């Protein structure tokens, strides 16, 4: 006899275009709200008075620092990755200005046509909602055009992901973005062929925080690891957006049970090498969520090949949402919790860690440049002054040249 009562069942299309639909049972004690608990007035307040900005502008100091700690193989791989995605980013930047190449049928809803095309191209998750400017980055807010947003996710290679942290797992991560960037341009061209504009939001030059719109489109819910947990891929989804003026029907948010499941599971919290994940939710900018501690996550990601232990050890990622939720209904337990199969991992230079064991790091591991490059330059300068060190003319000239170089570089939003 099942240990848990079922509140509702979510029916989703199959993992690929040819797969059968799946039914995901959601236990009564996991049921909360569709999407995520939100205080809309708070979301509006923060977006108006404290608008979001991309990491690539707000945290340029650690963005540049991270390249100095990559090992040689990863460094060379990411250089090649940048060469591959640069033309895709450039094509995306001007995509909104490209005119449709046909005359549309009058006000014919094209939601299903676009959904089928996207699925046939290889996107595993496709959803439709409005573009939410509350989550647009300040530097890109005026760039965004068209009210409807198509949320698109592609699967990061399953086998390669399970090797994290590793070069192979990072190749799966970045390789998915390379493929996705090209597929987005193909889908945009298809939409123009229907008679409408299409603007590609490159996953390598984010216009906004993507996850809230994926949640609004019913494609998953926010996990304790700060990732979208989608039905088929869990946190192995790589996300992108496309905005359009095509007539579309919006999807609704869904309660997959994740809001409460993550409180029950806590595996990623327990297994995080950097202790960057928290056990209790907080209200952050109008949303109730598990808040990742950036200053404990970023240093480990940078020094250890992207880390990704929180992705690797997530049961939704490892086994899929349907098996995990079915197991919970039957047993009242989290599939794989406490097992070597799910929770054990090898960590670069540190060895193997079984359930209950974590790597140790010294304090210097977490000391990384913070803020913008100019902020960090001035911080270093102030530290030198406070220590009583003499400021030589050579140092002062070098400092001034460094500040000038940073300011001339300007604000760059792309990765």
C-alpha atoms as one frame of an Amber mdcrd trajectory, in Angstrom:
protein
   0.000   0.000   0.000   1.408   3.444  -0.917   2.757   5.475   1.995   1.574
   8.782   0.536  -1.726  10.043  -0.848  -1.637  11.552  -4.340  -2.966  15.096
  -4.674  -2.698  15.374  -8.458  -0.948  13.906 -11.482   1.030  16.015 -13.957
   0.990  14.745 -17.546   3.911  15.818 -19.723   5.067  15.012 -23.222   7.844
  12.455 -23.545  11.548  13.130 -23.222  11.987  13.243 -27.003   9.526  13.978
 -29.778   8.920  10.247 -30.353   8.533   9.225 -26.705   5.199   8.595 -25.016
   3.827  11.117 -22.539   4.614  10.600 -18.871   2.416  10.896 -15.783   4.056
  12.295 -12.640   2.203  11.729  -9.338   2.486  14.541  -6.789   1.973  13.513
  -3.169  -0.379  15.555  -1.005   2.365  16.518   1.442   4.515  17.843  -1.422
   1.760  20.017  -2.883   2.177  23.798  -2.548   1.449  26.216  -5.393   1.927
  26.126  -9.155   5.307  27.641  -9.916   6.885  29.305  -6.894   5.533  31.298
  -3.911   5.756  34.946  -4.940   4.872  38.375  -3.539   4.271  40.335  -6.721
   4.402  43.733  -4.993   7.863  42.917  -3.627   9.069  41.668  -7.020   7.933
  44.962  -8.570   9.546  47.032  -5.811  12.940  45.409  -6.163  12.932  45.407
  -9.961  12.114  49.133  -9.981  14.454  50.310  -7.240  17.179  47.662  -7.345
  17.151  46.312 -10.904  18.987  43.103 -11.641  22.256  43.175 -13.544  24.130
  40.401 -15.270  27.002  38.720 -13.475  29.146  39.593 -16.503  28.912  43.276
 -15.540  28.493  43.231 -11.761  31.234  40.673 -11.127  33.834  41.281 -13.802
  36.636  40.841 -11.265  35.917  37.181 -10.622  34.880  36.607 -14.225  38.430
  37.495 -15.267  39.988  35.760 -12.243  38.386  32.435 -13.076  40.431  32.150
 -16.277  43.612  32.270 -14.174  42.724  29.105 -12.222  41.464  26.832 -14.998
  43.745  23.898 -15.717  45.411  23.869 -19.141  43.012  21.426 -20.804  39.878
  23.241 -19.664  41.409  26.608 -20.566  42.104  25.472 -24.136  38.674  23.863
 -24.436  36.903  27.061 -23.318  38.983  29.170 -25.702  37.721  26.962 -28.522
  34.176  27.131 -27.130  34.290  30.935 -27.244  35.441  30.820 -30.865  32.457
  28.612 -31.731  29.789  30.634 -29.933  30.966  34.150 -30.853  29.291  34.058
 -34.302  26.115  32.657 -32.696  26.053  35.499 -30.169  26.594  38.082 -32.912
  23.758  36.611 -34.971  21.499  36.721 -31.917  22.294  40.349 -31.110  20.690
  41.682 -34.276  18.010  39.033 -34.693  15.110  41.274 -33.623  15.654  43.583
 -36.599  15.356  40.844 -39.212  12.058  41.136 -41.064   9.585  38.267 -41.532
   9.906  36.514 -44.886   6.218  35.865 -45.509   2.793  37.334 -44.821   1.131
  35.677 -41.811  -2.322  34.194 -41.801  -4.541  36.675 -39.988  -4.358  36.138
 -36.236  -3.953  32.381 -36.515  -2.526  31.049 -33.252   0.815  29.402 -34.078
   1.650  27.987 -30.637   1.375  24.347 -31.639   3.251  24.862 -34.899   6.182
  26.437 -33.079   6.111  23.843 -30.304   6.271  20.986 -32.813   9.037  22.638
 -34.800  11.091  23.227 -31.657  10.640  19.638 -30.520  11.616  18.320 -33.939
  14.729  20.489 -33.896  15.764  18.757 -30.675  14.561  20.953 -27.820  13.420
  18.748 -24.944  11.312  21.350 -23.148   9.235  24.039 -24.876   6.911  26.486
 -23.120   5.228  29.831 -23.742   4.614  32.822 -21.476   5.036  36.609 -21.441
   8.470  38.157 -21.195   8.734  39.348 -17.596  10.708  42.597 -17.483  10.998
  42.298 -13.701  13.773  39.801 -14.396  15.480  41.614 -17.275  19.055  42.727
 -16.684  19.522  46.489 -16.598  22.046  46.490 -19.446  19.712  44.500 -21.718
  16.254  45.775 -20.739  15.955  48.181 -23.670  17.359  45.534 -26.039  14.475
  43.126 -25.450  11.647  43.307 -27.978   8.293  41.517 -28.347   5.929  40.480
 -25.587   5.779  36.705 -25.948   8.650  34.507 -24.830   9.352  30.941 -25.898
  11.261  29.044 -23.212  13.514  26.369 -24.686  15.667  23.761 -22.970  18.093
  21.249 -24.361  19.505  18.244 -22.522  23.095  18.215 -21.359  24.618  14.778
 -22.066  23.603  12.402 -19.287  26.623  10.090 -19.115  29.200  12.866 -19.318
  27.414  14.848 -16.605  27.746  12.012 -14.091  31.552  12.371 -14.207  31.454
  15.833 -12.579  33.613  17.530 -11.601  35.649  16.889 -14.730  36.644  18.234
 -18.117  34.192  15.758 -19.637  31.275  17.183 -17.632  32.220  20.716 -18.664
  32.319  19.602 -22.298  28.759  18.330 -21.859  27.763  21.644 -20.281  29.299
  23.967 -22.858  28.671  21.612 -25.772  24.943  21.803 -25.060  25.104  25.592
 -25.329  26.946  25.378 -28.642  24.211  23.194 -30.099  21.437  25.239 -28.523
  22.771  28.504 -29.931  22.583  27.131 -33.477  19.123  25.592 -32.993  17.769
  28.901 -31.691  18.742  30.625 -34.924  17.017  27.855 -36.898  13.817  28.248
 -34.873  13.895  32.028 -35.280  14.163  31.593 -39.049  11.157  29.260 -38.971
   9.093  31.856 -37.082  10.025  34.534 -39.613   8.814  32.101 -42.259   5.433
  32.125 -40.522   5.356  35.895 -40.941   6.537  37.117 -37.538   9.572  38.640
 -35.854  11.814  36.509 -33.646  14.531  37.689 -31.260  17.088  35.156 -30.045
  18.275  35.529 -26.436  21.597  33.717 -26.514  22.391  31.495 -23.515  25.902
  32.971 -23.748  24.673  36.579 -23.501  21.744  36.437 -21.111  19.147  39.177
 -21.335  17.550  38.240 -18.031  17.195  35.662 -15.311  15.707  32.807 -17.333
  14.377  30.456 -14.649  11.353  32.541 -13.511   9.959  32.468 -17.039  10.546
  28.725 -17.381   8.644  28.239 -14.134   5.839  30.493 -15.398   5.679  28.402
 -18.584   5.192  25.191 -16.596   8.565  23.657 -17.447   9.706  22.922 -13.909
  10.271  24.442 -10.491  13.259  25.955  -8.704  15.400  23.445  -6.824  17.454
  23.798  -3.649  20.576  23.867  -5.835  19.428  27.085  -7.523  18.697  25.242
 -10.777  15.497  24.629 -12.696  14.357  21.065 -12.006  12.595  19.988 -15.175
  10.579  16.754 -15.542  12.958  14.813 -17.792  16.370  16.390 -17.248  16.224
  17.796 -13.735  19.042  20.334 -13.394  20.676  18.989 -16.561  18.623  21.406
 -18.685  20.413  24.173 -20.573  18.118  27.137 -21.012  17.511  29.803 -23.646
  14.762  32.230 -24.664  13.280  33.551 -27.870  10.863  36.510 -27.941   8.350
  37.065 -30.727   5.284  39.009 -31.830   3.652  35.830 -33.153   0.159  35.143
 -31.715   0.691  32.556 -28.987  -1.230  30.937 -26.152   0.635  31.058 -22.868
   1.183  27.971 -20.733   0.449  27.923 -17.001   2.841  27.245 -14.124   2.673
  23.739 -12.667   3.119  22.292  -9.187   5.430  19.307  -9.646   5.892  19.029
  -5.875   9.461  20.350  -6.030   8.911  23.257  -3.602   8.401  20.788  -0.752
  10.379  17.865  -2.177  13.653  19.790  -1.904  12.922  20.488   1.772  12.537
  16.741   2.285  15.474  15.684   0.090  18.377  18.032   0.957  20.915  15.794
  -0.822  22.526  18.633  -2.778  22.715  20.695   0.425  24.431  17.854   2.272
  26.850  17.033  -0.563  27.929  20.540  -1.639  31.747  20.681  -1.309  31.753
  24.445  -0.751  28.883  24.442   1.760  27.182  26.976  -0.509  23.623  25.649
  -0.237  21.213  26.379   2.617  18.697  24.188   4.436  15.959  26.772   4.911
  14.193  28.933   2.361  14.294  32.722   2.527  12.256  35.449   0.863  14.558
  37.038  -1.724  13.404  39.881  -3.974   9.784  38.770  -3.518  10.290  35.039
  -4.075  10.505  32.233  -1.503  13.538  30.164  -2.427  16.674  28.368  -1.329
  19.364  31.042  -1.782  22.741  29.877  -3.037  25.691  31.534  -1.261  27.609
  32.913  -4.237  30.872  33.590  -2.396  31.144  29.932  -1.383  29.983  28.514
  -4.717  31.982  30.531  -7.241  35.494  29.788  -5.875  34.891  26.029  -5.923
  33.336  26.144  -9.392  36.337  28.044 -10.682  39.054  25.967  -9.067  37.486
  22.545  -9.665  36.262  22.278 -13.275  32.821  23.759 -12.704  32.172  21.484
  -9.685  28.494  20.618 -10.477  28.182  18.237  -7.512  24.764  19.774  -6.794
  23.669  18.744 -10.297  25.304  15.308 -10.176  23.760  14.322  -6.818  20.227
  15.573  -7.512  17.900  12.541  -7.749  15.629  14.367 -10.219  18.632  14.810
 -12.524  19.935  11.296 -11.986  16.723   9.283 -12.221  14.093  11.632 -13.682
  11.127  13.253 -11.959   8.628  10.461 -12.642  10.600   7.617 -10.951  11.544
   9.861  -8.029   7.973  10.996  -7.377   6.580   7.478  -7.818   9.121   6.152
  -5.312   8.196   8.885  -2.843   4.482   8.038  -3.105   5.181   4.327  -2.588
   7.740   4.570   0.225   7.698   8.097   1.642  11.441   8.236   0.965  13.795
   9.963  -1.465  15.113   7.658  -4.186  18.870   7.129  -3.807  19.260   9.142
  -0.607  22.183   7.951   1.488  23.473   5.613  -1.227  26.950   5.534  -2.706
  25.379   5.297  -6.151  23.849   8.767  -5.914  25.820  10.601  -3.252  29.369
   9.320  -3.643  31.779  11.339  -5.770  35.422  11.754  -6.697  36.700  15.296
  -6.239  39.690  16.638  -8.134  42.932  16.400  -6.093  40.930  15.496  -2.972
  39.948  11.857  -3.477  36.668   9.988  -3.052  33.874  11.108  -0.749  31.124
   8.749   0.339  27.778   9.863   1.815  28.438  11.948   4.932  31.973  12.879
   3.857  33.009  16.234   2.382  36.305  17.674   1.127  38.052  20.293   3.254
  39.471  23.576   1.956  41.633  26.235   3.550  40.408  29.787   3.918  42.448
  31.025   0.964  40.397  28.816  -1.376  37.462  31.187  -0.940  39.465  34.386
  -1.380  38.620  35.645  -4.853  38.287  39.121  -6.386  34.869  40.643  -5.725
  32.713  43.138  -7.578  33.805  44.861 -10.766  37.384  45.046 -11.970  37.570
  48.731 -11.035  36.178  47.972  -7.559  38.821  45.327  -7.041  41.661  47.517
  -8.280  40.703  50.254  -5.815  40.305  47.681  -3.023  43.841  46.417  -3.625
  45.090  50.012  -3.736  43.399  50.833  -0.395  44.821  47.680   1.190  48.309
  48.728   0.119  47.811  52.208   1.603  46.429  50.857   4.897  49.379  48.510
   5.268  51.737  51.481   5.200  53.482  50.372   2.033  55.090  53.119   0.000
  53.359  53.826  -3.311  56.047  54.106  -5.954  55.636  56.159  -9.097  55.876
  52.938 -11.105  53.033  51.340  -9.103  50.867  54.474  -9.349  51.340  54.601
 -13.120  50.538  50.905 -13.467  47.428  51.358 -11.290  46.213  54.302 -13.390
  46.810  52.377 -16.619  44.878  49.387 -15.265  41.893  51.547 -14.291  41.944
  53.254 -17.683  42.034  49.888 -19.466  39.046  48.623 -17.479  36.990  51.755
 -18.121  37.790  51.781 -21.836  36.744  48.155 -22.103  33.245  49.165 -21.017
  30.374  46.925 -20.030  30.262  43.585 -21.825  27.247  41.366 -21.226  28.326
  38.227 -23.083  30.167  35.342 -21.425
